[in-house]
Amino acid sequence: MAAQPDPDVALMLRVQRGDRAAFAALVDKYKQPVMNLVGRTVGDPHEAEDIAQNVFVQVFKSARRYRPTARFSTWLFTIARNLCLNELRRRKRHPTEPLEAPPPTEPEHPTRQWSDATTPGPTQALLQAELVEQIERALAELPEAQRTALLLCREEELSYDEIAAVLGCSLSATKSLIHRGRETLKRRLKPYLRGEAAGRSRSD
Amino acid sequence: MKKSDMNESRDQQRREIVWRRPLHPAELAEPAGRPVASPDQAVDWQEENRLTLALTRLPNLPVASNFTARVLVAVEREDAHLRPVATAFADWLTARVWRWLAPSAAVALILAGVGLAWQWRQVTSRATLARDIAAMSRVSELAPPEVFAEFEIINRLGGPPLPDEELLAVMQ
C-alpha cells in the first residue's frame, strides 16, 4: 500500500519559500498537541507556553534545513522534546524555589490548572476529576523518557517507529519504555482503575 | 513457531493496540493469547483498557487564544533581527571588495599598457628591420665600386639634374 503523502510536508515546503500563511496553519494544527507534551513535561504553565512558542519559532528558523525524509510531526515533536530537555537540564543546574503566591490570573489566560477539579456536579464527575489529577501527578513522577513515550502514544499521528525516532532509541526500547511506564501508572492508580468511576468510563 | 510463542505474540499485539486506544467491548471479550489461568489475568486487560481510557480522557492543557499570533510576532522579530545582520555583512563584504578591487584594476591597467607598448615596439622594430633589409637589397643596383675610383665619373654621377629650359620657355 503506497504511503499517503504527508500534507504537513507540503505546508512546510511552502514555509521554506516564505509562506507565512502555511506556517500559521501548521501552528494552528499542532499548538495543542505540542502544548500537551511540553506542559506535562516541564510542569510550569508559563514556562510551558514560552517553550511551546519557541518550538514553532525553531521550526521557522530551521525551515531551510528541513528535509521531508520523515513525517513533519516526528520532526516537530523531536524539537519540542529537545527544548523540554534543555529546560529540565537548566533547572538541574539552576534550581529555583517556586513562588508561594500564585501569579495573578490574566483575563485572556484562564487559571492554569492541569486538572479539571473545579467542575461541580455529580459524584461521577468529581471522581473522574480526581482520577485525572492522580494521573497527572503520576505522569509527572515518571522518568522523562517513559513519560514522553506515554504522551506521544496519545498522538494518533505517530506510529511506534516515529515515537522511537522522537525519543532517539530503538523500537524495542521504546515499547519497553511504554510498558514500564504503564506498569508504574497501573500500580499507582490501581484503586482508581478498579473503581466504579474508571470502569464506567464510556468506551468509544 | 511454538504455540506459546504465538500466544505471546498475540498478547503483545493486543497490548500494542491497547496502548494506543481503548479496546472495543468485542475485543475485550476475545480470548487472550493464552488461556486465562486466573481472574487476575482477566482483570489485567480491564486495567490496561481503563488506563488507556483515562490517558485518552486527559484534558487538553490550556493554550492562549492568541498563541498563533504571538508565534508570528516572534518570528517577525527574528526575521527583522537577522535582516540588518545580513545587510551589514553585505556592506562589509562590498567594502572589502572595493578596497582591493580599485588598486588591482589600476595595476592591471598599467601592466596592460606596458604590455601593449612592448608589443608595439616589437612590431615597429620588425617593420624597420624589414625596410632596412629591403633597402640593402637595392645595393646591387648601384655601380661597382671600381667606378667610384675615377673622380670624373663621380663628379658626373653626383651632379644635380639640369633645368629643362624648353619646358620653362613653354610655361612662360
Short mmCIF file of C-alpha atoms in Angstrom, two decimals:
data_model
loop_
_atom_site.label_atom_id
_atom_site.label_comp_id
_atom_site.label_asym_id
_atom_site.label_seq_id
_atom_site.Cartn_x
_atom_site.Cartn_y
_atom_site.Cartn_z
CA MET A 1 0.00 0.00 0.00
CA ALA A 2 1.51 3.33 -1.04
CA ALA A 3 2.16 5.73 1.79
CA GLN A 4 -0.18 8.69 1.92
CA PRO A 5 1.63 11.94 1.19
CA ASP A 6 2.00 14.00 4.32
CA PRO A 7 0.04 17.26 3.85
CA ASP A 8 2.18 18.86 6.53
CA VAL A 9 5.25 18.32 4.36
CA ALA A 10 3.60 20.34 1.60
CA LEU A 11 2.89 23.12 4.08
CA MET A 12 6.45 23.02 5.36
CA LEU A 13 7.83 23.28 1.82
CA ARG A 14 5.70 26.40 1.40
CA VAL A 15 7.11 27.74 4.66
CA GLN A 16 10.58 27.26 3.18
CA ARG A 17 9.53 29.62 0.40
CA GLY A 18 8.45 32.22 2.96
CA ASP A 19 4.73 31.45 3.04
CA ARG A 20 3.54 32.82 6.39
CA ALA A 21 0.01 31.53 5.93
CA ALA A 22 1.31 27.96 5.62
CA PHE A 23 3.34 28.44 8.78
CA ALA A 24 0.30 29.79 10.64
CA ALA A 25 -1.68 26.74 9.51
CA LEU A 26 0.95 24.41 10.97
CA VAL A 27 0.97 26.33 14.23
CA ASP A 28 -2.81 26.17 14.50
CA LYS A 29 -2.81 22.45 13.84
CA TYR A 30 -0.09 21.47 16.28
CA LYS A 31 -0.21 24.05 19.06
CA GLN A 32 -2.46 21.86 21.21
CA PRO A 33 -0.54 18.59 20.96
CA VAL A 34 2.74 20.43 21.42
CA MET A 35 1.35 22.22 24.46
CA ASN A 36 0.08 18.94 25.89
CA LEU A 37 3.54 17.40 25.59
CA VAL A 38 5.51 20.43 26.74
CA GLY A 39 3.14 21.30 29.57
CA ARG A 40 3.21 17.83 31.06
CA THR A 41 6.98 17.61 30.68
CA VAL A 42 8.07 20.89 32.26
CA GLY A 43 5.14 21.32 34.61
CA ASP A 44 5.08 25.09 34.90
CA PRO A 45 2.29 26.55 32.72
CA HIS A 46 4.02 29.86 31.98
CA GLU A 47 7.29 28.26 31.01
CA ALA A 48 5.37 25.66 29.04
CA GLU A 49 3.74 28.34 26.91
CA ASP A 50 7.05 30.08 26.28
CA ILE A 51 8.69 26.81 25.33
CA ALA A 52 5.76 25.80 23.12
CA GLN A 53 6.01 29.11 21.26
CA ASN A 54 9.75 28.66 20.97
CA VAL A 55 9.17 25.24 19.40
CA PHE A 56 7.44 26.87 16.45
CA VAL A 57 9.96 29.67 16.24
CA GLN A 58 12.65 27.00 15.98
CA VAL A 59 10.61 25.27 13.28
CA PHE A 60 10.54 28.51 11.33
CA LYS A 61 14.25 29.21 11.82
CA SER A 62 15.12 25.66 10.80
CA ALA A 63 12.84 25.66 7.78
CA ARG A 64 15.73 25.93 5.34
CA ARG A 65 17.38 22.84 6.82
CA TYR A 66 14.13 20.82 6.79
CA ARG A 67 14.17 17.80 4.52
CA PRO A 68 10.98 15.77 4.05
CA THR A 69 12.66 12.47 4.88
CA ALA A 70 10.17 11.78 7.68
CA ARG A 71 6.77 12.99 8.76
CA PHE A 72 6.63 16.60 9.81
CA SER A 73 5.09 15.67 13.18
CA THR A 74 8.10 13.48 14.01
CA TRP A 75 10.43 16.40 13.36
CA LEU A 76 8.19 18.79 15.29
CA PHE A 77 7.93 16.62 18.39
CA THR A 78 11.68 16.00 18.30
CA ILE A 79 12.23 19.75 18.51
CA ALA A 80 9.66 20.01 21.28
CA ARG A 81 11.26 17.23 23.30
CA ASN A 82 14.74 18.69 22.87
CA LEU A 83 13.62 22.10 24.10
CA CYS A 84 11.95 20.44 27.08
CA LEU A 85 15.14 18.53 27.87
CA ASN A 86 17.11 21.78 27.67
CA GLU A 87 14.75 23.31 30.20
CA LEU A 88 14.95 20.35 32.54
CA ARG A 89 18.76 20.40 32.38
CA ARG A 90 18.76 24.13 33.02
CA ARG A 91 16.64 23.60 36.11
CA LYS A 92 19.04 20.97 37.41
CA ARG A 93 21.93 23.38 37.01
CA HIS A 94 19.99 26.34 38.47
CA PRO A 95 17.30 25.05 40.81
CA THR A 96 14.78 27.67 41.87
CA GLU A 97 12.23 27.78 44.61
CA PRO A 98 8.64 28.17 43.42
CA LEU A 99 6.85 31.31 44.45
CA GLU A 100 4.40 30.73 47.27
CA ALA A 101 1.80 33.10 45.89
CA PRO A 102 0.34 32.06 42.55
CA PRO A 103 0.63 34.62 39.75
CA PRO A 104 -2.39 36.86 39.13
CA THR A 105 -4.76 35.46 36.59
CA GLU A 106 -4.70 37.40 33.33
CA PRO A 107 -8.03 37.89 31.60
CA GLU A 108 -7.02 36.04 28.43
CA HIS A 109 -5.45 33.20 30.35
CA PRO A 110 -7.72 31.15 32.49
CA THR A 111 -6.46 29.84 35.76
CA ARG A 112 -3.77 27.41 34.86
CA GLN A 113 -4.66 24.17 36.50
CA TRP A 114 -3.96 20.97 34.77
CA SER A 115 -6.78 19.02 36.37
CA ASP A 116 -10.37 19.85 35.86
CA ALA A 117 -11.10 19.86 39.55
CA THR A 118 -13.44 22.86 39.55
CA THR A 119 -16.39 21.29 37.81
CA PRO A 120 -19.16 20.83 40.31
CA GLY A 121 -21.74 18.24 39.68
CA PRO A 122 -22.44 14.61 40.14
CA THR A 123 -20.13 12.32 42.09
CA GLN A 124 -19.14 10.64 38.84
CA ALA A 125 -17.63 13.85 37.51
CA LEU A 126 -15.79 14.51 40.76
CA LEU A 127 -14.34 11.04 40.83
CA GLN A 128 -13.32 11.38 37.22
CA ALA A 129 -11.67 14.69 38.03
CA GLU A 130 -9.84 13.10 40.90
CA LEU A 131 -8.63 10.33 38.61
CA VAL A 132 -7.35 12.93 36.16
CA GLU A 133 -5.49 14.69 38.93
CA GLN A 134 -3.94 11.46 40.09
CA ILE A 135 -2.89 10.54 36.57
CA GLU A 136 -1.30 13.95 36.07
CA ARG A 137 0.60 13.55 39.30
CA ALA A 138 1.70 10.00 38.45
CA LEU A 139 2.80 11.08 34.98
CA ALA A 140 4.85 13.91 36.45
CA GLU A 141 6.70 11.46 38.65
CA LEU A 142 7.66 9.11 35.85
CA PRO A 143 11.16 9.25 34.35
CA GLU A 144 11.18 11.70 31.45
CA ALA A 145 11.65 9.08 28.71
CA GLN A 146 8.75 6.93 29.95
CA ARG A 147 6.51 9.95 30.35
CA THR A 148 7.33 11.27 26.89
CA ALA A 149 6.73 7.83 25.37
CA LEU A 150 3.30 7.61 27.00
CA LEU A 151 2.34 11.14 25.99
CA LEU A 152 3.39 10.56 22.40
CA CYS A 153 1.32 7.37 22.40
CA ARG A 154 -1.75 9.59 22.75
CA GLU A 155 -0.90 11.25 19.44
CA GLU A 156 -2.65 9.14 16.85
CA GLU A 157 -0.49 10.55 14.06
CA LEU A 158 2.67 8.98 15.43
CA SER A 159 3.46 5.34 14.85
CA TYR A 160 5.66 3.39 17.24
CA ASP A 161 8.56 3.84 14.82
CA GLU A 162 8.03 7.59 14.80
CA ILE A 163 7.83 7.69 18.59
CA ALA A 164 11.13 5.81 18.66
CA ALA A 165 12.60 8.40 16.27
CA VAL A 166 11.50 11.24 18.55
CA LEU A 167 12.96 9.50 21.59
CA GLY A 168 16.13 8.64 19.73
CA CYS A 169 16.06 4.97 20.66
CA SER A 170 15.18 1.64 19.09
CA LEU A 171 11.65 0.36 18.56
CA SER A 172 12.05 -2.36 21.17
CA ALA A 173 13.45 0.12 23.68
CA THR A 174 10.52 2.43 23.02
CA LYS A 175 7.99 -0.34 23.62
CA SER A 176 9.83 -1.25 26.78
CA LEU A 177 9.57 2.37 27.97
CA ILE A 178 5.84 2.41 27.28
CA HIS A 179 5.31 -0.90 29.04
CA ARG A 180 7.27 0.11 32.13
CA GLY A 181 5.58 3.50 32.27
CA ARG A 182 2.15 1.92 32.10
CA GLU A 183 3.02 -0.69 34.73
CA THR A 184 4.07 2.10 37.08
CA LEU A 185 0.88 4.03 36.43
CA LYS A 186 -1.26 0.95 36.95
CA ARG A 187 0.43 0.28 40.28
CA ARG A 188 -0.05 3.85 41.45
CA LEU A 189 -3.59 4.19 40.15
CA LYS A 190 -4.87 0.75 40.97
CA PRO A 191 -7.56 1.97 43.39
CA TYR A 192 -8.87 4.34 40.78
CA LEU A 193 -8.63 1.98 37.85
CA ARG A 194 -10.53 -0.69 39.69
CA GLY A 195 -13.07 1.78 40.95
CA GLU A 196 -16.51 2.23 39.53
CA ALA A 197 -15.70 5.66 38.12
CA ALA A 198 -12.97 4.33 35.88
CA GLY A 199 -14.99 1.30 34.98
CA ARG A 200 -17.99 3.39 33.95
CA SER A 201 -15.93 5.43 31.51
CA ARG A 202 -17.71 5.07 28.23
CA SER A 203 -15.59 3.40 25.67
CA ASP A 204 -15.77 4.88 22.23
CA MET B 1 6.60 -21.47 15.81
CA LYS B 2 5.64 -22.85 19.22
CA LYS B 3 2.09 -22.30 20.41
CA SER B 4 3.34 -20.41 23.46
CA ASP B 5 5.33 -18.09 21.23
CA MET B 6 2.26 -17.49 19.11
CA ASN B 7 0.22 -16.73 22.19
CA GLU B 8 2.83 -14.32 23.48
CA SER B 9 2.92 -12.66 20.11
CA ARG B 10 -0.85 -12.25 20.12
CA ASP B 11 -0.67 -10.86 23.65
CA GLN B 12 1.96 -8.36 22.62
CA GLN B 13 -0.04 -7.29 19.60
CA ARG B 14 -3.06 -6.77 21.77
CA ARG B 15 -1.04 -4.76 24.25
CA GLU B 16 0.30 -2.56 21.50
CA ILE B 17 -3.26 -1.92 20.39
CA VAL B 18 -4.50 -1.04 23.87
CA TRP B 19 -1.52 1.25 24.39
CA ARG B 20 -2.85 3.43 21.57
CA ARG B 21 -6.59 3.17 22.03
CA PRO B 22 -9.15 1.51 24.26
CA LEU B 23 -10.22 -1.93 23.16
CA HIS B 24 -13.78 -2.28 21.93
CA PRO B 25 -16.07 -4.43 24.02
CA ALA B 26 -15.87 -7.13 21.37
CA GLU B 27 -12.09 -7.04 21.50
CA LEU B 28 -12.22 -7.25 25.27
CA ALA B 29 -14.40 -10.27 25.06
CA GLU B 30 -11.96 -12.08 22.80
CA PRO B 31 -9.89 -14.69 24.50
CA ALA B 32 -6.41 -13.51 25.25
CA GLY B 33 -3.40 -15.04 23.60
CA ARG B 34 -3.06 -17.65 26.27
CA PRO B 35 -5.76 -19.20 28.38
CA VAL B 36 -6.65 -17.17 31.42
CA ALA B 37 -5.30 -19.15 34.32
CA SER B 38 -6.57 -16.83 37.00
CA PRO B 39 -9.05 -13.98 37.46
CA ASP B 40 -6.10 -11.65 37.93
CA GLN B 41 -5.11 -12.14 34.34
CA ALA B 42 -8.59 -11.28 33.18
CA VAL B 43 -8.51 -8.11 35.21
CA ASP B 44 -5.22 -7.14 33.68
CA TRP B 45 -6.80 -6.41 30.31
CA GLN B 46 -9.51 -4.42 32.00
CA GLU B 47 -6.93 -2.37 33.84
CA GLU B 48 -4.98 -1.81 30.65
CA ASN B 49 -8.15 -0.65 28.96
CA ARG B 50 -9.14 1.64 31.82
CA LEU B 51 -5.71 3.16 31.97
CA THR B 52 -5.83 3.85 28.24
CA LEU B 53 -9.28 5.36 28.62
CA ALA B 54 -8.06 7.55 31.44
CA LEU B 55 -5.00 8.67 29.49
CA THR B 56 -7.15 9.37 26.44
CA ARG B 57 -9.51 11.45 28.54
CA LEU B 58 -6.79 13.65 29.96
CA PRO B 59 -7.92 17.18 29.23
CA ASN B 60 -6.05 19.35 26.80
CA LEU B 61 -3.83 21.87 28.52
CA PRO B 62 -4.92 25.45 28.01
CA VAL B 63 -3.48 27.27 25.06
CA ALA B 64 -3.79 31.04 24.81
CA SER B 65 -6.27 32.17 22.19
CA ASN B 66 -3.62 34.43 20.63
CA PHE B 67 -0.92 31.74 20.65
CA THR B 68 -0.52 31.66 16.86
CA ALA B 69 -0.44 35.44 16.65
CA ARG B 70 2.29 35.60 19.27
CA VAL B 71 4.33 32.99 17.45
CA LEU B 72 4.05 35.00 14.23
CA VAL B 73 5.17 38.15 16.05
CA ALA B 74 8.16 36.28 17.47
CA VAL B 75 9.02 35.01 14.01
CA GLU B 76 8.81 38.52 12.52
CA ARG B 77 11.10 39.73 15.28
CA GLU B 78 13.61 37.01 14.41
CA ASP B 79 13.42 37.94 10.76
CA ALA B 80 13.91 41.64 11.46
CA HIS B 81 16.86 40.82 13.70
CA LEU B 82 18.52 38.73 11.02
CA ARG B 83 17.90 41.17 8.14
CA PRO B 84 20.23 44.01 9.41
CA VAL B 85 22.85 41.39 10.14
CA ALA B 86 22.65 40.21 6.55
CA THR B 87 22.76 43.82 5.28
CA ALA B 88 25.75 44.66 7.48
CA PHE B 89 27.53 41.62 6.20
CA ALA B 90 26.84 42.64 2.60
CA ASP B 91 28.18 46.15 3.31
CA TRP B 92 31.28 44.74 4.94
CA LEU B 93 31.87 42.43 2.00
CA THR B 94 31.35 45.26 -0.50
CA ALA B 95 33.82 47.49 1.32
CA ARG B 96 36.41 44.73 1.36
CA VAL B 97 35.88 44.01 -2.30
CA TRP B 98 36.19 47.67 -3.33
CA ARG B 99 39.25 48.15 -1.16
CA TRP B 100 41.33 45.72 -3.15
CA LEU B 101 39.43 45.96 -6.45
CA ALA B 102 40.45 49.58 -7.32
CA PRO B 103 44.19 49.18 -6.81
CA SER B 104 44.07 45.82 -8.53
CA ALA B 105 42.35 47.39 -11.51
CA ALA B 106 44.96 50.17 -11.65
CA VAL B 107 47.81 47.70 -11.56
CA ALA B 108 46.12 45.63 -14.24
CA LEU B 109 45.76 48.71 -16.46
CA ILE B 110 49.38 49.67 -16.00
CA LEU B 111 50.54 46.18 -16.80
CA ALA B 112 48.28 46.10 -19.82
CA GLY B 113 49.73 49.42 -21.03
CA VAL B 114 53.27 48.26 -20.57
CA GLY B 115 52.46 45.07 -22.37
CA LEU B 116 50.87 46.88 -25.27
CA ALA B 117 53.77 49.32 -25.53
CA TRP B 118 56.23 46.48 -25.60
CA GLN B 119 54.19 44.70 -28.20
CA TRP B 120 54.02 47.91 -30.35
CA ARG B 121 57.76 48.34 -30.07
CA GLN B 122 58.26 44.79 -31.21
CA VAL B 123 56.03 45.31 -34.22
CA THR B 124 57.66 48.60 -35.27
CA SER B 125 61.15 47.19 -34.83
CA ARG B 126 60.31 44.40 -37.20
CA ALA B 127 58.91 46.87 -39.71
CA THR B 128 62.08 48.97 -39.54
CA LEU B 129 64.19 45.89 -39.95
CA ALA B 130 62.13 44.84 -42.92
CA ARG B 131 62.66 48.27 -44.59
CA ASP B 132 66.38 48.12 -43.96
CA ILE B 133 66.57 44.70 -45.48
CA ALA B 134 64.61 45.91 -48.49
CA ALA B 135 66.97 48.90 -48.87
CA MET B 136 70.02 46.68 -48.67
CA SER B 137 68.65 44.50 -51.41
CA ARG B 138 68.87 47.50 -53.83
CA VAL B 139 72.58 47.91 -53.20
CA SER B 140 73.27 45.51 -56.05
CA GLU B 141 71.70 48.02 -58.45
CA LEU B 142 74.48 50.52 -57.78
CA ALA B 143 77.57 50.71 -59.94
CA PRO B 144 80.54 48.60 -58.99
CA PRO B 145 82.99 50.21 -56.52
CA GLU B 146 85.75 50.50 -59.17
CA VAL B 147 83.70 53.15 -60.87
CA PHE B 148 83.98 55.48 -57.88
CA ALA B 149 87.73 55.32 -58.08
CA GLU B 150 87.61 57.76 -61.02
CA PHE B 151 86.89 61.24 -59.80
CA GLU B 152 85.49 62.42 -63.07
CA ILE B 153 82.93 59.71 -63.18
CA ILE B 154 81.92 60.54 -59.63
CA ASN B 155 81.63 64.16 -60.49
CA ARG B 156 79.29 63.43 -63.38
CA LEU B 157 77.23 60.98 -61.38
CA GLY B 158 76.67 63.22 -58.36
CA GLY B 159 75.50 66.34 -60.27
CA PRO B 160 72.09 67.89 -59.83
CA PRO B 161 69.62 67.50 -62.68
CA LEU B 162 69.87 70.35 -65.29
CA PRO B 163 66.82 72.58 -65.73
CA ASP B 164 64.55 71.80 -68.63
CA GLU B 165 64.92 75.09 -70.49
CA GLU B 166 62.46 74.19 -73.20
CA LEU B 167 59.72 73.43 -70.65
CA LEU B 168 60.40 76.68 -68.89
CA ALA B 169 60.05 78.61 -72.16
CA VAL B 170 56.73 76.97 -72.87
CA MET B 171 55.42 77.75 -69.39
CA GLN B 172 56.40 81.38 -69.76
#
